[in-house]
Short mmCIF file of C-alpha atoms and ligand atoms in Angstrom, two decimals:
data_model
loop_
_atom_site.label_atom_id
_atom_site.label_comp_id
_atom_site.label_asym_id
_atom_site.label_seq_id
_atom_site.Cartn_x
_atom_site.Cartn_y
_atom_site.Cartn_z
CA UNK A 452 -139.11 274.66 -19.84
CA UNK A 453 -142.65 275.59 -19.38
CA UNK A 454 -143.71 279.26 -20.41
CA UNK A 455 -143.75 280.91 -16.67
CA UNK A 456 -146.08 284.18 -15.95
CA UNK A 457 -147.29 286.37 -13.46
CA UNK A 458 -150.69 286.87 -12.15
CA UNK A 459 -152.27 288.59 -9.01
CA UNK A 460 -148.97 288.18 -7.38
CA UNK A 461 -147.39 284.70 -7.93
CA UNK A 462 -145.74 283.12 -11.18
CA UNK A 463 -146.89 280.34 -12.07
CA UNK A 464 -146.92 277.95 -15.15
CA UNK A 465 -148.51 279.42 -17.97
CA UNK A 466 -150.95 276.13 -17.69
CA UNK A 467 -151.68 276.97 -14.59
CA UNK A 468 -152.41 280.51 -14.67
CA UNK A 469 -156.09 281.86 -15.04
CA UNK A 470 -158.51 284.33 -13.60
CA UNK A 471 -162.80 284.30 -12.60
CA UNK A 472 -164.97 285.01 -15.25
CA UNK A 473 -166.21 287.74 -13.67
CA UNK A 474 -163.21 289.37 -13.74
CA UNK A 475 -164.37 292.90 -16.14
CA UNK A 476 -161.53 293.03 -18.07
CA UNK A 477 -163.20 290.22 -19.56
CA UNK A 478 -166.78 291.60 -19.36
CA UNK A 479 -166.01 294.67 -20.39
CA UNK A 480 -162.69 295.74 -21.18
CA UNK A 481 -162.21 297.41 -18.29
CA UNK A 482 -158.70 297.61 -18.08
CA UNK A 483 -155.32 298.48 -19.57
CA UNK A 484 -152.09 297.10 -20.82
CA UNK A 485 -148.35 298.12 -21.65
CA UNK A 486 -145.91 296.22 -23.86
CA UNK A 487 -142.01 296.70 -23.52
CA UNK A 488 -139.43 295.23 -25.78
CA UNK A 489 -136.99 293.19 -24.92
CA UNK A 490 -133.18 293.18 -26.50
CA UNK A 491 -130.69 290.85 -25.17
CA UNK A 492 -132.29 289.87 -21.99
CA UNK A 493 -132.63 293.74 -21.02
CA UNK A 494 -135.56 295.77 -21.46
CA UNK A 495 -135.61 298.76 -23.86
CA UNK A 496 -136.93 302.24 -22.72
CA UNK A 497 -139.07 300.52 -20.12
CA UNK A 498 -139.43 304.15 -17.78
CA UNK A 499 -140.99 304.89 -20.71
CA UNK A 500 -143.51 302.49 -21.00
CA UNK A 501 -144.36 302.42 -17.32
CA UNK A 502 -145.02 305.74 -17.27
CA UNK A 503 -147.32 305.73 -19.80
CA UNK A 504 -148.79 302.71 -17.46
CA UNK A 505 -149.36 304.59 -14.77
CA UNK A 506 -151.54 307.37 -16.86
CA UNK A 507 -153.21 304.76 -18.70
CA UNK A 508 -154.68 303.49 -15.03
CA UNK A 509 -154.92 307.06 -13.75
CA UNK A 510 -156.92 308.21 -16.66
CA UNK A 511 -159.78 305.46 -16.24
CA UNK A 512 -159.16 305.53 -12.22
CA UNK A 513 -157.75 302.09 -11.56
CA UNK A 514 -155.48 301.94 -8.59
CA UNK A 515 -152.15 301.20 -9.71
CA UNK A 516 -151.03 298.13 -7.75
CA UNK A 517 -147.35 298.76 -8.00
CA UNK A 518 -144.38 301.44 -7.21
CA UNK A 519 -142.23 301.39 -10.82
CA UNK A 520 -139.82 299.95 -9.33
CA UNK A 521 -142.03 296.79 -8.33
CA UNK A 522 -143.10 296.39 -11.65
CA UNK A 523 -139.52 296.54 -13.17
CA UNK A 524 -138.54 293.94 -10.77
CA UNK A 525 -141.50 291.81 -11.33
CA UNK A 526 -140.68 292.32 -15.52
CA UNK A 527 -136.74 291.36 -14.90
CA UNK A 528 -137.78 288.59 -12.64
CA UNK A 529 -140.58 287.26 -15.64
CA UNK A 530 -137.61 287.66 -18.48
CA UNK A 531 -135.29 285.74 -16.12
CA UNK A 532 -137.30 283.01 -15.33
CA UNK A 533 -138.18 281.92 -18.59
CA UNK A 534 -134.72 282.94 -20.30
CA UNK A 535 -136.31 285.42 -22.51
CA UNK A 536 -133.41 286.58 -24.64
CA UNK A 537 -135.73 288.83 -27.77
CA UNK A 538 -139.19 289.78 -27.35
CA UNK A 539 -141.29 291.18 -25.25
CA UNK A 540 -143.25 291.67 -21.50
CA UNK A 541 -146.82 292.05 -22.18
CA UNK A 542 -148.57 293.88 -18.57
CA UNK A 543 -152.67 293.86 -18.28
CA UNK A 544 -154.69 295.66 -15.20
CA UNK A 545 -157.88 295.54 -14.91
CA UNK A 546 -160.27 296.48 -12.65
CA UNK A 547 -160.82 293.60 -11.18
CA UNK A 548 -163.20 290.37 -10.66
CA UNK A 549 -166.71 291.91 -8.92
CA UNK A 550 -170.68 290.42 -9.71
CA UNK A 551 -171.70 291.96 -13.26
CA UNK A 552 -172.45 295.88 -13.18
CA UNK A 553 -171.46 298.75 -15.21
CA UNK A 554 -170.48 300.90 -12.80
CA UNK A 555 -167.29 300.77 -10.56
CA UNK A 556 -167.45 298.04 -8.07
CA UNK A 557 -166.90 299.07 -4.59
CA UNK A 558 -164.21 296.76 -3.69
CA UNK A 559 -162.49 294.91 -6.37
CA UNK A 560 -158.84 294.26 -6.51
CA UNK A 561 -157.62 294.90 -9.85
CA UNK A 562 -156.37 291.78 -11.44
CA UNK A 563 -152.59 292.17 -12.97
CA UNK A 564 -151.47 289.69 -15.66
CA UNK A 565 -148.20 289.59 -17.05
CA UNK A 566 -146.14 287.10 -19.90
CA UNK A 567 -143.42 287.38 -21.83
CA UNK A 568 -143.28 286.07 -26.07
CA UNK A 569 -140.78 285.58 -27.82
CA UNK A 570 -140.20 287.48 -31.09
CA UNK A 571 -137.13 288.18 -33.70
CA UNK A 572 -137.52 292.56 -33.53
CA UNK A 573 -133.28 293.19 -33.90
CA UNK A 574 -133.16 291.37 -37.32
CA UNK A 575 -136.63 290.70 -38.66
CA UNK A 576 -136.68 289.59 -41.82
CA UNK A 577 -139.39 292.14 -42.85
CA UNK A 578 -137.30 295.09 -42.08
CA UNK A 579 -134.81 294.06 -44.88
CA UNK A 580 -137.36 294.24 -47.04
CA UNK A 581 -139.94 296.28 -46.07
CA UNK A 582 -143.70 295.72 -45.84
CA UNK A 583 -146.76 296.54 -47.29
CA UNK A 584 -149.69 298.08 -45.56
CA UNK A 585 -153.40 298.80 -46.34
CA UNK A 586 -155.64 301.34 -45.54
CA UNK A 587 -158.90 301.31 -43.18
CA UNK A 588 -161.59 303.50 -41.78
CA UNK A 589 -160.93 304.30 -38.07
CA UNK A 590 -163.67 302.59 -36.04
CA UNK A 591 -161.97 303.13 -32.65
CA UNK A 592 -163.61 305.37 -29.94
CA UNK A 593 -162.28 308.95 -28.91
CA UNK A 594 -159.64 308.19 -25.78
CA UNK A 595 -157.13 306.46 -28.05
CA UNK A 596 -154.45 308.16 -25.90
CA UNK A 597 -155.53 305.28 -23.45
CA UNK A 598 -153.65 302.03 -23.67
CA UNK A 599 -157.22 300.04 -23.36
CA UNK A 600 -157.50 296.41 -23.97
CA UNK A 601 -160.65 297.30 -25.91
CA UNK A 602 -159.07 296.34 -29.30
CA UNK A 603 -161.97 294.98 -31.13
CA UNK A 604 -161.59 297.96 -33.86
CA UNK A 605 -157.69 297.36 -34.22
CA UNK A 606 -158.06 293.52 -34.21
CA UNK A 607 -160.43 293.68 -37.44
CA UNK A 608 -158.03 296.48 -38.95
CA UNK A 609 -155.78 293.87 -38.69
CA UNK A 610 -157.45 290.91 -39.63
CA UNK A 611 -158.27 293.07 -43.29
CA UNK A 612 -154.07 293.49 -43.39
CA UNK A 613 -154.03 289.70 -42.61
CA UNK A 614 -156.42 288.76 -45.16
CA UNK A 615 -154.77 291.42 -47.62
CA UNK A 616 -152.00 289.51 -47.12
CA UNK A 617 -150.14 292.74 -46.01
CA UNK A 618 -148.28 293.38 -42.45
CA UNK A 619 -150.42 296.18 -40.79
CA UNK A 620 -153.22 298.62 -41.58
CA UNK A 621 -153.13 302.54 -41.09
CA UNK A 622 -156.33 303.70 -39.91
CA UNK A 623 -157.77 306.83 -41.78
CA UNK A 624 -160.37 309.86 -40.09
CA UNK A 625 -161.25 312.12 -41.69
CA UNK A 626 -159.12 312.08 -44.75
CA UNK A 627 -155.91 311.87 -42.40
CA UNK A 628 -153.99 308.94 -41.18
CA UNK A 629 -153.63 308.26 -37.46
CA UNK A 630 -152.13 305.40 -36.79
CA UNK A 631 -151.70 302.11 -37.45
CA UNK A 632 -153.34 299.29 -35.52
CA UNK A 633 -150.26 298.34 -33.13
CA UNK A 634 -148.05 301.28 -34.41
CA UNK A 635 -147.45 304.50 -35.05
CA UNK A 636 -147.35 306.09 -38.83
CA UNK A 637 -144.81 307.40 -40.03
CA UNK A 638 -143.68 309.23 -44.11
CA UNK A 639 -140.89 311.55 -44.96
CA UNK A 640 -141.45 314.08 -47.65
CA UNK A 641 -139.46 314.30 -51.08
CA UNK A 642 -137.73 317.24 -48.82
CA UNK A 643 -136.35 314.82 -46.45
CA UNK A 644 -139.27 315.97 -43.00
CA UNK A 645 -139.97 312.73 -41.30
CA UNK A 646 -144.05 313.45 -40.54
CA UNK A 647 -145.89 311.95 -37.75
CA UNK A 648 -149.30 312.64 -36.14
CA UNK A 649 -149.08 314.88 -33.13
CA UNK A 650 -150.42 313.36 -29.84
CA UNK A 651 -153.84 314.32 -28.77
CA UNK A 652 -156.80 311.80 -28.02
CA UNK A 653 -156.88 310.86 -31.49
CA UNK A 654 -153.16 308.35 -31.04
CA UNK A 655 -151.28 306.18 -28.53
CA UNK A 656 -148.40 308.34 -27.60
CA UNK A 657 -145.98 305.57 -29.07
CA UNK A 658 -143.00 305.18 -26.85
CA UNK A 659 -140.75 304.76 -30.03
CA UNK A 660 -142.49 307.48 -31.51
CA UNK A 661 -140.89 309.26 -28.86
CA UNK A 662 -137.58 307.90 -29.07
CA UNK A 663 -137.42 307.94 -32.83
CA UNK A 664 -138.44 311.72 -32.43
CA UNK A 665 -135.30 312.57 -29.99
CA UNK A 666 -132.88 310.59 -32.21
CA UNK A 667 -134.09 312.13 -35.17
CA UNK A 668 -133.84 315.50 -33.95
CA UNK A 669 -130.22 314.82 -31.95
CA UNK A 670 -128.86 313.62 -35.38
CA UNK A 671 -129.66 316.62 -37.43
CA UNK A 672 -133.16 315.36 -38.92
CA UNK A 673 -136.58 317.26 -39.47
CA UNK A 674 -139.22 316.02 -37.45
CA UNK A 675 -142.48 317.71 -38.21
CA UNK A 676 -146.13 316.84 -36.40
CA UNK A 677 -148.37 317.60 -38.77
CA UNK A 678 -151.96 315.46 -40.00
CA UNK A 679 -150.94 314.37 -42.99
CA UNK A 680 -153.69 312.54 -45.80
CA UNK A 681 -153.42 309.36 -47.31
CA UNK A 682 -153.15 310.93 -50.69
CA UNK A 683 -149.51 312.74 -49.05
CA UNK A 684 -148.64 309.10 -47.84
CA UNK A 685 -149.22 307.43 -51.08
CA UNK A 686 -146.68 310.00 -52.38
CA UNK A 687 -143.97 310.09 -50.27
CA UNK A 688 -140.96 309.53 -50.51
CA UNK A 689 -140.47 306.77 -47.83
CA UNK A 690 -142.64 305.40 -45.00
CA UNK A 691 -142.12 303.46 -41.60
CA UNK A 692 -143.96 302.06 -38.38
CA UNK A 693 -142.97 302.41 -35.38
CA UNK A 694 -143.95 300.24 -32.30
CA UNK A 695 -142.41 298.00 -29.23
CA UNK A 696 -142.76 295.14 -31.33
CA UNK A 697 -141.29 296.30 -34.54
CA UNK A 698 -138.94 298.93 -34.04
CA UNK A 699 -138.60 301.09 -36.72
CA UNK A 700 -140.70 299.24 -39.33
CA UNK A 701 -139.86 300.18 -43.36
CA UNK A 702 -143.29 300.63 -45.38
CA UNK A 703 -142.96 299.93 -49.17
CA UNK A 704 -146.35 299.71 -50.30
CA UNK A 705 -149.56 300.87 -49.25
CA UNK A 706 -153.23 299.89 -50.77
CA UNK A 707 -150.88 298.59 -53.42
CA UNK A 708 -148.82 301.42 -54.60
CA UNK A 709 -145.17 301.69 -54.17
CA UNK A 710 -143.89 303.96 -51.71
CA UNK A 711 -140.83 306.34 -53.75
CA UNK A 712 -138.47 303.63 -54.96
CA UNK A 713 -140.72 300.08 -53.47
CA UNK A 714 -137.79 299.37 -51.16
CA UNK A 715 -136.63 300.94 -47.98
CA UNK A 716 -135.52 304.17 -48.15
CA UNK A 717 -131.75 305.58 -46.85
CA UNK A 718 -133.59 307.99 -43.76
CA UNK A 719 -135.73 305.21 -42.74
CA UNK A 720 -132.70 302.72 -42.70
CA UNK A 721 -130.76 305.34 -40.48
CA UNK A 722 -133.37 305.30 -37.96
CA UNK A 723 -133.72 302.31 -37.39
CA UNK A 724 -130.04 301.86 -37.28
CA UNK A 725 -130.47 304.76 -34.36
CA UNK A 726 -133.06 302.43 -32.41
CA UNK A 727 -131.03 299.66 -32.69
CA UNK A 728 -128.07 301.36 -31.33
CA UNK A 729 -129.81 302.96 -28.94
CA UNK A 730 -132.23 300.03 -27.71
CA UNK A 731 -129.12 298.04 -27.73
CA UNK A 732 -126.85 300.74 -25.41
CA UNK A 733 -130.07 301.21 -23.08
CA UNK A 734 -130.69 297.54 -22.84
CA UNK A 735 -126.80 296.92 -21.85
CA UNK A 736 -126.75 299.54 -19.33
CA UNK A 737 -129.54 298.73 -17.42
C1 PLP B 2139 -152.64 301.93 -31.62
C2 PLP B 2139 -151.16 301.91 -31.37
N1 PLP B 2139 -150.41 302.95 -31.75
C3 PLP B 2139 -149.08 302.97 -31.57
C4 PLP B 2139 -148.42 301.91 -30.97
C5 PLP B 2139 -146.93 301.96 -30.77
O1 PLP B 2139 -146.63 302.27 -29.46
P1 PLP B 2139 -145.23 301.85 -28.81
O2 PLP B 2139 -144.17 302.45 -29.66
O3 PLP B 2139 -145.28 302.45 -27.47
O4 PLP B 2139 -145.19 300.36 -28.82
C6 PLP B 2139 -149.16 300.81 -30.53
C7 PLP B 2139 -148.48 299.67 -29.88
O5 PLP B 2139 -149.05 298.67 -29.58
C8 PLP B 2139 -150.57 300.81 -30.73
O6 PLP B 2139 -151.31 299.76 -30.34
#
């Protein structure tokens, strides 16, 4: 069965599928994206990740070219049709295909893009054993709350983690972590406090941030937002990454030096054992 997606309003074969070269997401990145997992044919927290959609267009003034319903139909419809089981919908807007010029064009129709991939998230190899992780500057400009496709800083984060030969790369301001390039950083102090970031420009508000968060708080855990350095994540206890794609990611090394005992660590094992349960009750009753 060929790969189906969506775009501009039909589905079509992915060989089919393509959009005008003018079109400025291409030009100039002028346009957003969402990604929602997907866990037994059902989508996980997807409110979620529309509504951070809809603020991602609303914040750089792109009409949004769907209700939330319509898009959730238009996701179920794309995981139906090509029998998408684990994995996830990936969702682009941009403004639109309009004759080369900085500035807003007066009457472009932004162009919407959808596919779905397939990807083992529920039992990942990787989260058995954890992953390493390296450190890099934070190139990245200073609306990171945006979902923007303008990922040239976080593709050559990750490109140094590739060539590392490690799984991801934290990026580092100012002597503090933010986040990672596709994720959201995570450590939990010798005390037991799970630490994370708090939103502002400087992040993505990570949907499984969130959700982590909640379950981490509704089962009795410390949660504190806090900066925290990379000297404080080098000596934690444990560490994790959170993201659509990944779940709730174990860390067990970063720029080569083991995180408390090298292997995952009991809180970070119970989270994720949360998300799954959780992703995996959402995702039925939906
Ligand atoms: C920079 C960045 N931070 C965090 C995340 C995690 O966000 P979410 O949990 O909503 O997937 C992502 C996901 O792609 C990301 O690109």
């Amino acid at each position: 069965m060929s790969r189906i997606v969506f775009v501009n309003g039909a589905f079509v074969p992915f060989e089919q599928a393509s959009i005008p070269i003018m079109d400025r997401g291409f030009l100039f990145a002028d346009g957003i994206y969402e990604v929602s997992a997907v866990l037994n044919s059902r989508l996980v927290d997807n409110d979620a990740h529309l509504a951070r959609l809809e603020r991602s267009l609303a914040e750089i003034r792109i009409p949004n070219p769907y209700t939330r319903e319509e898009w959730t139909r238009l996701e179920e419809e794309l995981v139906r049709r090509n029998g998408l089981v684990e994995g996830v919908v990936y969702m682009e807007v941009t403004r639109g295909a309009a004759e080369r010029d900085f500035a807003f064009p007066k009457d472009a129709t932004p162009t919407v893009v959808m596919f779905t991939q397939a990807k083992v998230i529920s039992r990942a190899p990787a989260a058995e054993t954890g992953v390493a992780v390296i450190s890099v500057p934070d190139l990245r400009w200073k609306r990171r709350d945006i979902k923007s496709v303008a990922l040239l800083a976080q593709v050559l984060a990750k490109q140094a983690a590739a060539e590392a030969g490690v799984a991801e790369a934290w990026m580092v301001e100012d002597g503090h972590v933010t986040e990672g390039s596709s994720s959201t950083a995570f450590i939990i102090t010798r005390d037991g406090r799970i630490v994370t970031r708090p939103l502002s420009n400087a992040i993505l508000p990570g949907i499984t941030r969130r959700a982590v968060m909640r379950l981490a708080a509704e089962n009795g855990l410390v949660v504190e937002e806090r900066l925290f350095t990379l000297d404080e994540a080098y000596g934690a206890a444990e560490a994790f990454y959170t993201s659509a794609s990944a779940f709730v990611m174990p860390v067990v090394e970063i720029d080569g030096r083991a995180v408390g005992a090298g292997k995952p660590g009991p809180l970070t094992r119970r989270l994720r054992e949360l998300y799954l349960a959780m992703a995996g009750a959402t995702a039925e009753a939906a």
